[in-house]
CSV table of C-alpha atoms and ligand atoms in Angstrom, one decimal:
chain,number,residue,atom,x,y,z
A,1,UNK,CA,44.8,100.9,91.7
A,2,UNK,CA,42.7,104.0,92.2
A,3,UNK,CA,45.1,106.7,91.4
A,4,UNK,CA,48.3,106.8,89.3
A,5,UNK,CA,50.7,109.6,88.5
A,6,UNK,CA,50.1,111.6,85.4
A,7,UNK,CA,51.7,110.3,82.1
A,8,UNK,CA,55.3,111.8,81.7
A,9,UNK,CA,55.3,112.8,85.4
A,10,UNK,CA,57.4,110.6,87.6
A,11,UNK,CA,58.0,109.8,91.3
A,12,UNK,CA,61.6,109.7,92.3
A,13,UNK,CA,62.1,107.0,94.9
A,14,UNK,CA,64.9,106.0,97.2
A,15,UNK,CA,67.6,104.8,96.7
A,16,UNK,CA,67.6,106.9,93.5
A,17,UNK,CA,67.0,110.0,95.5
A,18,UNK,CA,70.5,109.5,97.0
A,19,UNK,CA,71.9,109.8,93.5
A,20,UNK,CA,69.9,113.0,93.0
A,21,UNK,CA,71.2,114.5,96.2
A,22,UNK,CA,74.8,113.5,95.3
A,23,UNK,CA,74.4,115.2,91.9
A,24,UNK,CA,72.8,118.3,93.3
A,25,UNK,CA,75.4,118.6,96.0
A,26,UNK,CA,78.2,118.2,93.4
A,27,UNK,CA,76.6,120.9,91.3
A,28,UNK,CA,76.4,123.3,94.2
A,29,UNK,CA,80.1,122.6,95.1
A,30,UNK,CA,81.4,123.0,91.5
A,31,UNK,CA,79.3,126.1,90.7
A,32,UNK,CA,80.3,127.9,93.8
A,33,UNK,CA,84.0,127.4,92.8
A,34,UNK,CA,83.2,129.5,89.8
A,35,UNK,CA,81.4,132.2,91.8
A,36,UNK,CA,77.7,131.2,91.3
A,37,UNK,CA,75.1,131.8,93.9
A,38,UNK,CA,71.7,130.1,94.1
A,39,UNK,CA,68.5,131.8,92.9
A,40,UNK,CA,65.0,130.4,93.5
A,41,UNK,CA,62.3,131.6,91.2
A,42,UNK,CA,58.6,130.6,91.2
A,43,UNK,CA,57.2,127.7,89.1
A,44,UNK,CA,54.3,129.9,88.0
A,45,UNK,CA,54.8,133.0,85.9
A,46,UNK,CA,52.6,135.1,83.6
A,47,UNK,CA,52.4,133.3,80.2
A,48,UNK,CA,53.5,136.4,78.4
A,49,UNK,CA,57.0,136.0,79.9
A,50,UNK,CA,57.6,132.8,78.1
A,51,UNK,CA,56.0,133.8,74.9
A,52,UNK,CA,58.2,136.9,74.6
A,53,UNK,CA,61.4,135.1,75.5
A,54,UNK,CA,61.3,131.6,74.1
A,55,UNK,CA,59.5,132.8,71.0
A,56,UNK,CA,55.9,132.6,69.6
A,57,UNK,CA,56.8,130.1,66.9
A,58,UNK,CA,58.9,127.7,68.9
A,59,UNK,CA,57.7,124.2,69.7
A,60,UNK,CA,57.6,125.0,73.4
A,61,UNK,CA,55.3,128.0,73.1
A,62,UNK,CA,53.2,126.6,70.2
A,63,UNK,CA,52.4,123.2,71.8
A,64,UNK,CA,54.2,122.3,75.0
A,65,UNK,CA,53.3,124.8,77.7
A,66,UNK,CA,51.1,124.0,80.7
A,67,UNK,CA,49.0,127.2,80.5
A,68,UNK,CA,45.8,127.9,82.4
A,69,UNK,CA,43.7,130.8,83.6
A,70,UNK,CA,43.7,131.4,87.4
A,71,UNK,CA,40.6,132.3,89.3
A,72,UNK,CA,41.1,136.0,88.4
A,73,UNK,CA,41.3,135.1,84.7
A,74,UNK,CA,45.0,135.8,84.3
A,75,UNK,CA,46.9,133.5,82.0
A,76,UNK,CA,49.6,131.7,83.9
A,77,UNK,CA,52.2,129.1,82.8
A,78,UNK,CA,54.2,126.5,84.7
A,79,UNK,CA,57.7,127.3,83.7
A,80,UNK,CA,59.0,125.2,80.8
A,81,UNK,CA,62.6,126.4,81.4
A,82,UNK,CA,64.5,128.6,83.9
A,83,UNK,CA,66.2,131.4,81.9
A,84,UNK,CA,63.1,133.6,81.4
A,85,UNK,CA,62.3,133.7,85.1
A,86,UNK,CA,65.8,134.5,86.1
A,87,UNK,CA,65.9,137.3,83.6
A,88,UNK,CA,62.6,138.6,85.0
A,89,UNK,CA,63.9,138.4,88.6
A,90,UNK,CA,67.2,140.1,87.6
A,91,UNK,CA,65.3,143.1,86.2
A,92,UNK,CA,62.5,143.1,88.9
A,93,UNK,CA,65.0,143.3,91.7
A,94,UNK,CA,67.5,145.7,90.0
A,95,UNK,CA,70.3,143.1,90.3
A,96,UNK,CA,72.1,145.0,87.6
A,97,UNK,CA,72.9,147.6,90.2
A,98,UNK,CA,75.2,145.1,92.0
A,99,UNK,CA,78.8,144.9,90.7
A,100,UNK,CA,78.9,142.7,87.5
A,101,UNK,CA,79.0,140.0,86.7
A,102,UNK,CA,76.1,138.5,88.5
A,103,UNK,CA,76.2,134.7,88.4
A,104,UNK,CA,73.2,132.5,89.4
A,105,UNK,CA,72.4,128.8,89.5
A,106,UNK,CA,69.0,127.1,90.1
A,107,UNK,CA,67.6,123.6,90.2
A,108,UNK,CA,64.1,122.5,90.1
A,109,UNK,CA,61.2,121.1,88.0
A,110,UNK,CA,60.2,122.3,84.6
A,111,UNK,CA,57.1,121.4,82.6
A,112,UNK,CA,56.7,120.7,78.9
A,113,UNK,CA,53.8,118.9,77.3
A,114,UNK,CA,56.0,116.7,75.1
A,115,UNK,CA,55.4,113.1,73.9
A,116,UNK,CA,56.8,111.1,76.8
A,117,UNK,CA,59.6,108.7,75.9
A,118,UNK,CA,63.1,107.8,77.1
A,119,UNK,CA,64.8,111.0,78.3
A,120,UNK,CA,61.7,113.1,77.6
A,121,UNK,CA,59.2,113.8,80.3
A,122,UNK,CA,56.4,116.3,81.0
A,123,UNK,CA,57.8,117.2,84.4
A,124,UNK,CA,61.5,117.1,84.3
A,125,UNK,CA,64.3,118.8,86.3
A,126,UNK,CA,67.0,121.1,85.3
A,127,UNK,CA,70.0,122.5,87.0
A,128,UNK,CA,70.9,125.7,85.3
A,129,UNK,CA,73.2,128.7,85.5
A,130,UNK,CA,73.0,132.2,84.1
A,131,UNK,CA,75.7,134.9,84.0
A,132,UNK,CA,74.8,138.6,83.5
A,133,UNK,CA,77.0,141.5,82.5
A,134,UNK,CA,79.8,139.9,80.6
A,135,UNK,CA,80.2,139.7,76.8
A,136,UNK,CA,83.7,138.4,76.8
A,137,UNK,CA,83.9,135.1,74.8
A,138,UNK,CA,86.1,133.6,77.6
A,139,UNK,CA,83.0,133.5,79.8
A,140,UNK,CA,81.3,131.2,77.4
A,141,UNK,CA,84.4,128.9,77.4
A,142,UNK,CA,84.5,129.1,81.2
A,143,UNK,CA,80.9,128.0,81.4
A,144,UNK,CA,81.5,125.0,79.2
A,145,UNK,CA,84.6,124.1,81.3
A,146,UNK,CA,82.5,124.3,84.5
A,147,UNK,CA,79.8,122.1,82.9
A,148,UNK,CA,82.4,119.5,81.8
A,149,UNK,CA,84.0,119.6,85.3
A,150,UNK,CA,80.6,119.0,86.9
A,151,UNK,CA,79.6,116.2,84.6
A,152,UNK,CA,83.0,114.5,84.9
A,153,UNK,CA,82.9,114.9,88.7
A,154,UNK,CA,79.6,113.1,89.0
A,155,UNK,CA,81.0,110.3,86.9
A,156,UNK,CA,80.0,110.8,83.3
A,157,UNK,CA,82.3,110.0,80.5
A,158,UNK,CA,82.1,109.8,76.7
A,159,UNK,CA,81.0,113.4,76.6
A,160,UNK,CA,81.1,115.5,73.4
A,161,UNK,CA,80.7,119.2,73.3
A,162,UNK,CA,79.3,120.9,70.2
A,163,UNK,CA,79.4,124.6,69.7
A,164,UNK,CA,78.1,127.1,67.1
A,165,UNK,CA,77.4,130.7,66.7
A,166,UNK,CA,74.0,131.9,65.4
A,167,UNK,CA,75.0,135.5,65.0
A,168,UNK,CA,73.3,138.7,66.2
A,169,UNK,CA,70.6,141.1,65.1
A,170,UNK,CA,72.9,142.6,62.5
A,171,UNK,CA,74.0,139.4,60.7
A,172,UNK,CA,71.2,137.0,61.3
A,173,UNK,CA,68.6,138.8,59.1
A,174,UNK,CA,70.8,138.4,56.0
A,175,UNK,CA,71.2,134.7,56.8
A,176,UNK,CA,67.5,134.3,57.5
A,177,UNK,CA,66.6,135.7,54.1
A,178,UNK,CA,68.9,133.3,52.3
A,179,UNK,CA,67.6,130.4,54.3
A,180,UNK,CA,64.0,131.3,53.5
A,181,UNK,CA,65.0,131.5,49.8
A,182,UNK,CA,66.5,128.0,50.0
A,183,UNK,CA,63.5,126.5,52.0
A,184,UNK,CA,61.0,128.1,49.6
A,185,UNK,CA,62.4,126.0,46.7
A,186,UNK,CA,61.7,122.8,48.5
A,187,UNK,CA,58.7,123.7,50.7
A,188,UNK,CA,56.6,120.7,49.6
A,189,UNK,CA,59.3,118.4,51.0
A,190,UNK,CA,58.9,119.9,54.5
A,191,UNK,CA,56.6,118.6,57.3
A,192,UNK,CA,53.4,120.5,57.8
A,193,UNK,CA,54.7,122.4,60.9
A,194,UNK,CA,57.7,123.6,58.9
A,195,UNK,CA,55.6,124.5,55.9
A,196,UNK,CA,53.5,126.7,58.1
A,197,UNK,CA,56.2,128.5,60.0
A,198,UNK,CA,59.3,128.5,57.8
A,199,UNK,CA,58.8,132.0,56.6
A,200,UNK,CA,58.4,133.4,60.2
A,201,UNK,CA,61.1,131.3,61.9
A,202,UNK,CA,63.2,129.5,59.3
A,203,UNK,CA,65.9,128.5,61.8
A,204,UNK,CA,63.4,126.2,63.5
A,205,UNK,CA,63.3,124.1,60.3
A,206,UNK,CA,67.1,123.4,60.8
A,207,UNK,CA,66.2,122.0,64.2
A,208,UNK,CA,63.2,119.8,63.0
A,209,UNK,CA,63.5,116.1,63.8
A,210,UNK,CA,61.2,114.9,60.9
A,211,UNK,CA,63.4,112.9,58.5
A,212,UNK,CA,62.3,114.6,55.3
A,213,UNK,CA,63.1,118.0,56.8
A,214,UNK,CA,66.4,116.8,58.1
A,215,UNK,CA,67.2,115.5,54.6
A,216,UNK,CA,66.3,118.7,52.9
A,217,UNK,CA,68.2,121.0,55.2
A,218,UNK,CA,71.4,119.1,54.7
A,219,UNK,CA,72.4,121.4,51.9
A,220,UNK,CA,70.9,124.6,53.4
A,221,UNK,CA,73.2,127.6,53.7
A,222,UNK,CA,74.9,127.7,57.1
A,223,UNK,CA,74.9,130.6,59.5
A,224,UNK,CA,78.7,130.5,60.1
A,225,UNK,CA,79.2,131.8,56.5
A,226,UNK,CA,77.1,134.8,57.2
A,227,UNK,CA,78.5,136.1,60.6
A,228,UNK,CA,79.4,139.7,60.8
A,229,UNK,CA,83.0,140.7,61.8
A,230,UNK,CA,82.1,141.1,65.5
A,231,UNK,CA,80.3,137.8,65.7
A,232,UNK,CA,83.1,136.1,63.8
A,233,UNK,CA,85.7,137.6,66.2
A,234,UNK,CA,83.7,136.5,69.2
A,235,UNK,CA,83.3,133.0,67.9
A,236,UNK,CA,87.0,132.7,67.1
A,237,UNK,CA,88.0,134.1,70.5
A,238,UNK,CA,85.5,131.7,72.2
A,239,UNK,CA,87.1,128.7,70.4
A,240,UNK,CA,90.7,129.8,71.3
A,241,UNK,CA,89.6,130.1,75.0
A,242,UNK,CA,88.1,126.6,74.8
A,243,UNK,CA,91.5,125.4,73.5
A,244,UNK,CA,93.4,127.2,76.2
A,245,UNK,CA,91.2,125.4,78.8
A,246,UNK,CA,91.9,122.1,77.1
A,247,UNK,CA,88.3,121.4,76.1
A,248,UNK,CA,87.8,119.1,73.1
A,249,UNK,CA,84.8,120.3,71.0
A,250,UNK,CA,83.3,120.1,67.6
A,251,UNK,CA,81.8,123.0,65.6
A,252,UNK,CA,78.3,122.0,64.5
A,253,UNK,CA,77.0,124.7,62.1
A,254,UNK,CA,73.6,123.1,62.1
A,255,UNK,CA,72.9,123.4,65.8
A,256,UNK,CA,70.5,126.3,66.3
A,257,UNK,CA,68.7,125.3,69.5
A,258,UNK,CA,64.9,125.4,70.1
A,259,UNK,CA,64.6,128.7,71.8
A,260,UNK,CA,64.5,132.1,70.1
A,261,UNK,CA,66.4,134.2,72.6
A,262,UNK,CA,69.9,133.0,71.7
A,263,UNK,CA,72.5,135.2,70.1
A,264,UNK,CA,76.1,134.2,69.1
A,265,UNK,CA,77.3,131.2,71.1
A,266,UNK,CA,75.2,128.1,71.4
A,267,UNK,CA,76.3,124.7,72.7
A,268,UNK,CA,75.2,121.3,73.6
A,269,UNK,CA,76.8,118.4,75.5
A,270,UNK,CA,75.8,114.9,74.5
A,271,UNK,CA,77.0,111.6,75.9
A,272,UNK,CA,77.6,108.6,73.6
A,273,UNK,CA,75.4,106.5,75.8
A,274,UNK,CA,72.3,108.8,75.3
A,275,UNK,CA,72.3,109.0,71.5
A,276,UNK,CA,73.0,112.2,69.7
A,277,UNK,CA,69.5,113.6,69.7
A,278,UNK,CA,69.3,113.8,73.5
A,279,UNK,CA,71.6,116.5,74.9
A,280,UNK,CA,72.4,116.1,78.6
A,281,UNK,CA,73.0,119.8,78.8
A,282,UNK,CA,72.6,122.8,76.5
A,283,UNK,CA,72.8,126.6,76.5
A,284,UNK,CA,74.1,129.7,74.9
A,285,UNK,CA,74.3,133.5,74.9
A,286,UNK,CA,71.2,135.8,75.0
A,287,UNK,CA,72.7,139.3,74.8
A,288,UNK,CA,69.4,141.0,74.0
A,289,UNK,CA,66.9,139.4,76.3
A,290,UNK,CA,67.4,141.6,79.4
A,291,UNK,CA,66.9,144.7,77.3
A,292,UNK,CA,63.9,143.3,75.5
A,293,UNK,CA,62.3,142.7,78.9
A,294,UNK,CA,62.8,146.4,79.8
A,295,UNK,CA,66.2,146.2,81.6
A,296,UNK,CA,69.4,147.9,80.7
A,297,UNK,CA,71.5,146.4,77.8
A,298,UNK,CA,73.1,143.4,79.5
A,299,UNK,CA,74.9,140.6,77.8
A,300,UNK,CA,74.1,137.2,79.3
A,301,UNK,CA,74.9,133.5,78.9
A,302,UNK,CA,73.9,130.3,80.5
A,303,UNK,CA,73.1,126.6,80.3
A,304,UNK,CA,70.8,124.0,81.8
A,305,UNK,CA,71.5,120.3,82.5
A,306,UNK,CA,68.6,117.8,82.1
A,307,UNK,CA,68.7,116.0,85.4
A,308,UNK,CA,66.7,112.9,84.4
A,309,UNK,CA,69.0,112.3,81.5
A,310,UNK,CA,72.1,112.7,83.6
A,311,UNK,CA,70.7,110.4,86.4
A,312,UNK,CA,69.7,107.8,83.8
A,313,UNK,CA,73.3,107.7,82.5
A,314,UNK,CA,74.8,107.5,86.0
A,315,UNK,CA,72.4,104.7,87.0
A,316,UNK,CA,73.7,102.5,84.3
A,317,UNK,CA,77.3,102.8,85.5
A,318,UNK,CA,77.4,103.7,89.2
A,319,UNK,CA,76.3,101.7,92.1
A,320,UNK,CA,73.3,103.4,93.6
A,321,UNK,CA,74.4,104.9,97.0
A,322,UNK,CA,72.1,104.0,99.8
A,323,UNK,CA,71.8,104.9,103.4
A,324,UNK,CA,70.9,102.2,105.9
A,325,UNK,CA,70.9,102.5,109.6
A,326,UNK,CA,74.4,102.3,111.0
A,327,UNK,CA,73.2,100.7,114.2
A,328,UNK,CA,70.2,98.5,114.6
A,329,UNK,CA,69.1,97.4,118.1
A,330,UNK,CA,67.7,93.9,118.7
A,331,UNK,CA,65.9,93.7,122.0
A,332,UNK,CA,64.7,90.7,124.0
A,333,UNK,CA,61.8,91.3,126.3
A,334,UNK,CA,59.8,94.4,127.3
A,335,UNK,CA,62.4,96.0,129.5
A,336,UNK,CA,65.1,95.7,126.9
A,337,UNK,CA,62.7,97.2,124.4
A,338,UNK,CA,62.3,100.3,126.6
A,339,UNK,CA,66.1,100.6,127.0
A,340,UNK,CA,66.6,100.2,123.3
A,341,UNK,CA,63.9,102.8,122.5
A,342,UNK,CA,65.6,105.5,124.6
A,343,UNK,CA,69.1,104.6,123.3
A,344,UNK,CA,68.0,104.9,119.6
A,345,UNK,CA,66.9,108.4,120.4
A,346,UNK,CA,70.2,109.2,122.2
A,347,UNK,CA,72.3,107.8,119.4
A,348,UNK,CA,70.4,109.8,116.8
A,349,UNK,CA,71.1,113.0,118.8
A,350,UNK,CA,74.8,112.0,118.8
A,351,UNK,CA,74.7,112.0,115.0
A,352,UNK,CA,74.5,108.2,114.4
A,353,UNK,CA,71.8,106.6,112.2
A,354,UNK,CA,70.2,104.3,114.7
A,355,UNK,CA,67.1,102.2,114.4
A,356,UNK,CA,65.1,99.3,116.0
A,357,UNK,CA,62.2,97.2,115.0
A,358,UNK,CA,59.1,98.7,116.7
A,359,UNK,CA,56.8,95.9,115.7
A,360,UNK,CA,57.4,93.8,118.9
A,361,UNK,CA,58.8,91.1,116.6
A,362,UNK,CA,60.6,88.0,117.7
A,363,UNK,CA,64.4,88.1,118.1
A,364,UNK,CA,64.8,86.0,115.0
A,365,UNK,CA,62.8,88.3,112.9
A,366,UNK,CA,64.5,91.4,114.3
A,367,UNK,CA,67.9,89.9,113.4
A,368,UNK,CA,66.6,89.0,109.9
A,369,UNK,CA,65.4,92.6,109.4
A,370,UNK,CA,68.7,94.1,110.7
A,371,UNK,CA,70.6,91.9,108.2
A,372,UNK,CA,68.2,92.8,105.3
A,373,UNK,CA,68.5,96.6,105.8
A,374,UNK,CA,72.3,96.1,105.8
A,375,UNK,CA,73.2,97.7,109.2
A,376,UNK,CA,76.9,97.2,109.7
A,377,UNK,CA,76.4,97.1,113.5
A,378,UNK,CA,73.7,95.2,115.5
A,379,UNK,CA,73.4,95.8,119.3
A,380,UNK,CA,71.7,93.1,121.2
A,381,UNK,CA,70.2,93.7,124.5
A,382,UNK,CA,68.3,91.3,126.8
A,383,UNK,CA,67.5,90.9,130.5
A,384,UNK,CA,71.0,89.6,131.2
A,385,UNK,CA,72.7,92.5,129.5
A,386,UNK,CA,70.5,95.1,131.3
A,387,UNK,CA,71.5,93.5,134.6
A,388,UNK,CA,75.2,93.7,133.8
A,389,UNK,CA,75.0,97.1,132.1
A,390,UNK,CA,76.4,95.8,128.8
A,391,UNK,CA,75.4,95.3,125.1
A,392,UNK,CA,76.3,92.5,122.8
A,393,UNK,CA,78.0,94.3,119.9
A,394,UNK,CA,77.9,92.5,116.5
A,395,UNK,CA,80.1,93.7,113.6
A,396,UNK,CA,78.1,92.3,110.7
A,397,UNK,CA,80.8,92.6,108.1
A,398,UNK,CA,83.5,90.9,110.1
A,399,UNK,CA,81.0,88.5,111.8
A,400,UNK,CA,82.6,89.4,115.1
A,401,UNK,CA,80.9,89.7,118.5
A,402,UNK,CA,82.0,91.3,121.7
A,403,UNK,CA,80.6,93.0,124.8
A,404,UNK,CA,80.6,96.7,125.4
A,405,UNK,CA,79.6,98.5,128.6
A,406,UNK,CA,76.9,101.0,128.5
A,407,UNK,CA,79.2,103.9,129.5
A,408,UNK,CA,81.7,103.3,126.6
A,409,UNK,CA,79.0,102.7,124.0
A,410,UNK,CA,78.8,106.1,122.3
A,411,UNK,CA,82.6,106.7,122.2
A,412,UNK,CA,83.1,103.1,121.0
A,413,UNK,CA,80.5,103.5,118.1
A,414,UNK,CA,81.9,106.9,117.1
A,415,UNK,CA,85.4,105.4,116.9
A,416,UNK,CA,84.1,102.4,115.0
A,417,UNK,CA,82.4,104.5,112.3
A,418,UNK,CA,85.3,107.0,112.0
A,419,UNK,CA,87.6,104.1,111.4
A,420,UNK,CA,85.2,102.5,108.9
A,421,UNK,CA,84.5,105.8,107.1
B,1,LIG,P1,66.8,123.3,76.6
B,1,LIG,O1,67.7,122.8,75.6
B,1,LIG,O2,65.4,123.5,76.3
B,1,LIG,O3,67.4,124.7,77.2
B,1,LIG,O4,66.9,122.3,77.9
B,1,LIG,C1,68.1,122.0,78.5
B,1,LIG,C2,68.2,120.6,78.8
B,1,LIG,O5,67.0,120.2,79.6
B,1,LIG,C3,68.2,119.6,77.6
B,1,LIG,O6,69.4,119.5,77.1
B,1,LIG,C4,67.7,118.3,78.3
B,1,LIG,O7,68.8,117.7,78.9
B,1,LIG,C5,66.7,118.8,79.3
B,1,LIG,N1,65.3,118.7,78.8
B,1,LIG,C6,64.6,119.5,78.1
B,1,LIG,N2,63.4,119.1,77.8
B,1,LIG,C7,63.3,117.9,78.5
B,1,LIG,C8,62.2,117.0,78.7
B,1,LIG,N3,61.0,117.1,78.1
B,1,LIG,N4,62.5,115.9,79.4
B,1,LIG,C9,63.7,115.7,80.0
B,1,LIG,N5,64.7,116.5,79.9
B,1,LIG,C10,64.5,117.7,79.1
B,1,LIG,C11,66.9,125.4,78.1
B,1,LIG,O8,66.0,125.1,78.8
B,1,LIG,C12,67.6,126.8,78.4
B,1,LIG,N6,66.9,127.5,79.4
B,1,LIG,C13,69.1,126.5,78.8
B,1,LIG,C14,69.8,127.8,79.0
B,1,LIG,C15,70.0,128.4,80.2
B,1,LIG,N7,70.2,128.6,78.0
B,1,LIG,C16,70.7,129.7,78.6
B,1,LIG,N8,70.6,129.6,79.9
């Protein structure tokens, strides 16, 4: 084999692509019920955009970005996530001048140079949403409701929702100082990454997956004990809105998320089948980011679903949908082959998935192929049928045969498939 795909970068093949289309369509349907419209942003952005939003001392920026210089020597990065680009577009196109709230959804590939493993890829896909212009805690709850509705509608169960608040610029510094104090005492127990960066970005240590770090942070002070009155009120109102919407959740005071732009609400959705470390979806509030990027003060909140993780879960429990031809022609002789060729074209224009074997194969092998691809209807046509202006219609499921005249063919097939669904 001369060329293979890059490690951590996957082809998605049929029939799995049908599952992707189903999930994407369900996302579009559900999100539009909640007033979201699609936004498409580029894969390439100036590197600075991600450094400033995700944070200089995060894993993503420190070691996972696909960054390169273009021919003009500008540093560009292939987006590792979608939020930063949507915020950039929101400001660039003055979308704040439209009546609030502005609600967007997007779907597409993201790129992170992570160690490839189950549920962790270098090119992966997210379906995400962002809401601008609302700071009401009910919005956060509504978003989680929408996420749960979407995940349940595609067929996922065993979901758990974890929520937290990581405060704001007035209460987080106090917590940060206390956390640094705590970490400082046990700094030699931390991994080398955490030892290096705990004083700049101590919240990252809480998120570290290295067992010794995990053990040490177990007794660390928790952010919820340090929230200011406004953040506390917001978190309480958010939780009561979740209850009103009938969403079961758990408060996880240790969940800080791996991106620096968050303020107040953060959340993750996991499925028992994936293991707790692998969230299917995650998100939170980022009330300062629009302003930090030069826009007007604009509260915002969003989430993103990891599509590969979601599809992996669905693959385990749902039968993969597939799309075989509805009608396969089997032709006997050259003249019949011509007739079939034109009829395939006609049926396709009538909205029926029709096909024939163009290899000039024997009747036996044409029949075998029709059976293998799973066509529910086979139409057989030979010299005799042409003369009499009929087709031999074979209902493959019922193993029944009958003759249909050429004139009634299209109407008959349409009725047949309408009846069969
Ligand atoms: P995130 O937690 O970095 O958040 O990613 C969201 C989801 O993307 C994860 O829960 C996971 O399912 C999936 N994901 C992340 N990295 C990988 C990977 N290497 N391989 C496979 N799946 C992965 C964000 O990206 C934020 N932009 C979400 C957000 C939107 N927050 C506010 N608005």
